[in-house]
Amino acid sequence: MPEDSLSKVFAALADPTRRDIVARLADGDATVGELAEPYDVSVQAVSKHLKVLEDAGLVTRSRQAQRRPVHLEAEVFDLMEKWIERYRRKAEERYRRLDRVLAELASEDTPHRDEGNAS
Amino acid sequence: MPEDSLSKVFAALADPTRRDIVARLADGDATVGELAEPYDVSVQAVSKHLKVLEDAGLVTRSRQAQRRPVHLEAEVFDLMEKWIERYRRKAEERYRRLDRVLAELASEDTPHRDEGNAS
DNA sequence: CGCGAATTCAACCAGATGGTTGACAACGGC
DNA sequence: GCCGTTGTCAACCATCTGGTTGAATTCGCG
């Protein structure tokens, strides 16, 4: 049970339909019906998808008569990017360090002249 | 569907244990046993997690005697960030535009045509 | 050669997920 | 005031997921 928010966000975006919904909402708010129209699934299924996105904090739904316009919340993206950036940077840094070590080893190993590099 | 690889990556990171594994691998490669040690689950469970991460392209496993050192691949992060950045930017851009329109509407009373958001 | 350590494979199980259909709540237009 | 539109709730179903245990595999080492 992913109670933590990052898990919910990643899980929400792990579904292609939901990612597509997010993509379309980036162009503007839309109602459930409008969102459901292009897909080959029931409106209920899309409503469920929206609930997942809402629980993840990716969208909000207001009330406008019997319609529920869906709105994309961009803030959550920051949460993800922060996480990703953190470990990407670490990994790259480590990679550069390793690269340097390998370069050193390579230059030492280069058999330009007789080297007795035993062990 | 190249979209599907994105699904795998997001799904892989939707699990707290797997995110923690990624976090630890950012500090350096590790074996399955080492990775499993801090968690209260069997080594087999961790092995499964690693398979998920590997299928998502987040880690690679080499072979070193009977050990399988696990290595973090940072490239996949780019894929995610590209996706996120794209829609975050769009949403923010739209927000700024909306803001401007609202400001206009507020200052002059002239009713404009409805902007954007066709079906 | 064979034991033991590291890891994966296989079968199984509980619970989450994504889809369906059917009923119902809320509201605007006649 | 009713009716159709919009959306959610509920029950149900198949499949996926994350965990378990137990057996198999792959090696280094004495």
Short mmCIF file of N, CA and C in Angstrom, two decimals, chain B residues 62-101:
data_model
loop_
_atom_site.label_atom_id
_atom_site.label_comp_id
_atom_site.label_asym_id
_atom_site.label_seq_id
_atom_site.Cartn_x
_atom_site.Cartn_y
_atom_site.Cartn_z
N SER B 62 25.84 -7.24 -14.03
CA SER B 62 26.93 -7.98 -14.66
C SER B 62 27.10 -9.30 -13.94
N ARG B 63 28.07 -10.05 -14.38
CA ARG B 63 28.29 -11.35 -13.78
C ARG B 63 29.72 -11.39 -13.29
N GLN B 64 29.90 -11.70 -12.03
CA GLN B 64 31.23 -11.68 -11.43
C GLN B 64 31.29 -12.86 -10.48
N ALA B 65 31.79 -13.97 -11.00
CA ALA B 65 31.71 -15.23 -10.29
C ALA B 65 30.24 -15.52 -10.04
N GLN B 66 29.88 -15.95 -8.84
CA GLN B 66 28.46 -16.20 -8.60
C GLN B 66 27.71 -14.97 -8.11
N ARG B 67 28.42 -13.85 -8.05
CA ARG B 67 27.75 -12.62 -7.65
C ARG B 67 27.24 -11.88 -8.88
N ARG B 68 26.18 -11.07 -8.66
CA ARG B 68 25.63 -10.26 -9.75
C ARG B 68 25.59 -8.81 -9.32
N PRO B 69 26.71 -8.10 -9.44
CA PRO B 69 26.73 -6.71 -9.00
C PRO B 69 25.69 -5.90 -9.79
N VAL B 70 24.95 -5.08 -9.07
CA VAL B 70 23.88 -4.29 -9.69
C VAL B 70 24.38 -2.87 -9.89
N HIS B 71 24.11 -2.34 -11.08
CA HIS B 71 24.63 -1.02 -11.43
C HIS B 71 23.48 -0.11 -11.90
N LEU B 72 23.47 1.10 -11.37
CA LEU B 72 22.41 2.05 -11.74
C LEU B 72 22.70 2.67 -13.10
N GLU B 73 21.68 2.69 -13.97
CA GLU B 73 21.82 3.35 -15.27
C GLU B 73 21.10 4.70 -15.22
N ALA B 74 21.84 5.76 -15.36
CA ALA B 74 21.25 7.08 -15.15
C ALA B 74 20.49 7.59 -16.37
N GLU B 75 20.72 6.98 -17.52
CA GLU B 75 20.11 7.51 -18.75
C GLU B 75 18.60 7.58 -18.70
N VAL B 76 18.01 6.52 -18.12
CA VAL B 76 16.55 6.44 -18.14
C VAL B 76 15.91 7.64 -17.45
N PHE B 77 16.64 8.20 -16.51
CA PHE B 77 16.11 9.39 -15.83
C PHE B 77 15.78 10.49 -16.84
N ASP B 78 16.61 10.59 -17.86
CA ASP B 78 16.37 11.62 -18.87
C ASP B 78 15.00 11.46 -19.52
N LEU B 79 14.67 10.21 -19.80
CA LEU B 79 13.39 9.92 -20.44
C LEU B 79 12.25 10.48 -19.60
N MET B 80 12.30 10.17 -18.32
CA MET B 80 11.27 10.67 -17.40
C MET B 80 11.24 12.18 -17.36
N GLU B 81 12.41 12.74 -17.15
CA GLU B 81 12.47 14.19 -17.00
C GLU B 81 11.97 14.90 -18.24
N LYS B 82 12.25 14.32 -19.39
CA LYS B 82 11.78 14.93 -20.63
C LYS B 82 10.26 14.97 -20.64
N TRP B 83 9.68 13.83 -20.28
CA TRP B 83 8.21 13.76 -20.26
C TRP B 83 7.65 14.77 -19.28
N ILE B 84 8.15 14.75 -18.07
CA ILE B 84 7.64 15.63 -17.03
C ILE B 84 7.79 17.10 -17.44
N GLU B 85 9.00 17.44 -17.87
CA GLU B 85 9.29 18.83 -18.24
C GLU B 85 8.33 19.35 -19.28
N ARG B 86 8.06 18.49 -20.25
CA ARG B 86 7.20 18.89 -21.37
C ARG B 86 5.84 19.38 -20.89
N TYR B 87 5.21 18.59 -20.05
CA TYR B 87 3.84 18.93 -19.65
C TYR B 87 3.82 19.94 -18.53
N ARG B 88 4.85 19.90 -17.72
CA ARG B 88 4.93 20.92 -16.69
C ARG B 88 5.04 22.30 -17.34
N ARG B 89 5.88 22.37 -18.35
CA ARG B 89 6.08 23.65 -19.03
C ARG B 89 4.77 24.12 -19.65
N LYS B 90 4.12 23.21 -20.36
CA LYS B 90 2.84 23.54 -20.98
C LYS B 90 1.85 24.08 -19.97
N ALA B 91 1.74 23.35 -18.84
CA ALA B 91 0.76 23.73 -17.83
C ALA B 91 1.09 25.11 -17.27
N GLU B 92 2.37 25.35 -17.04
CA GLU B 92 2.77 26.64 -16.48
C GLU B 92 2.53 27.77 -17.48
N GLU B 93 2.87 27.48 -18.71
CA GLU B 93 2.65 28.45 -19.79
C GLU B 93 1.17 28.82 -19.86
N ARG B 94 0.34 27.79 -19.84
CA ARG B 94 -1.10 28.01 -19.90
C ARG B 94 -1.56 28.83 -18.70
N TYR B 95 -0.97 28.53 -17.57
CA TYR B 95 -1.33 29.24 -16.35
C TYR B 95 -1.02 30.74 -16.49
N ARG B 96 0.16 31.00 -17.03
CA ARG B 96 0.55 32.41 -17.22
C ARG B 96 -0.40 33.10 -18.19
N ARG B 97 -0.75 32.40 -19.28
CA ARG B 97 -1.67 32.97 -20.26
C ARG B 97 -3.00 33.28 -19.61
N LEU B 98 -3.50 32.30 -18.87
CA LEU B 98 -4.78 32.48 -18.20
C LEU B 98 -4.73 33.67 -17.27
N ASP B 99 -3.62 33.75 -16.58
CA ASP B 99 -3.43 34.85 -15.65
C ASP B 99 -3.56 36.19 -16.36
N ARG B 100 -2.93 36.25 -17.50
CA ARG B 100 -2.96 37.50 -18.28
C ARG B 100 -4.38 37.82 -18.72
N VAL B 101 -5.07 36.80 -19.20
CA VAL B 101 -6.44 37.00 -19.66
C VAL B 101 -7.32 37.48 -18.51
#
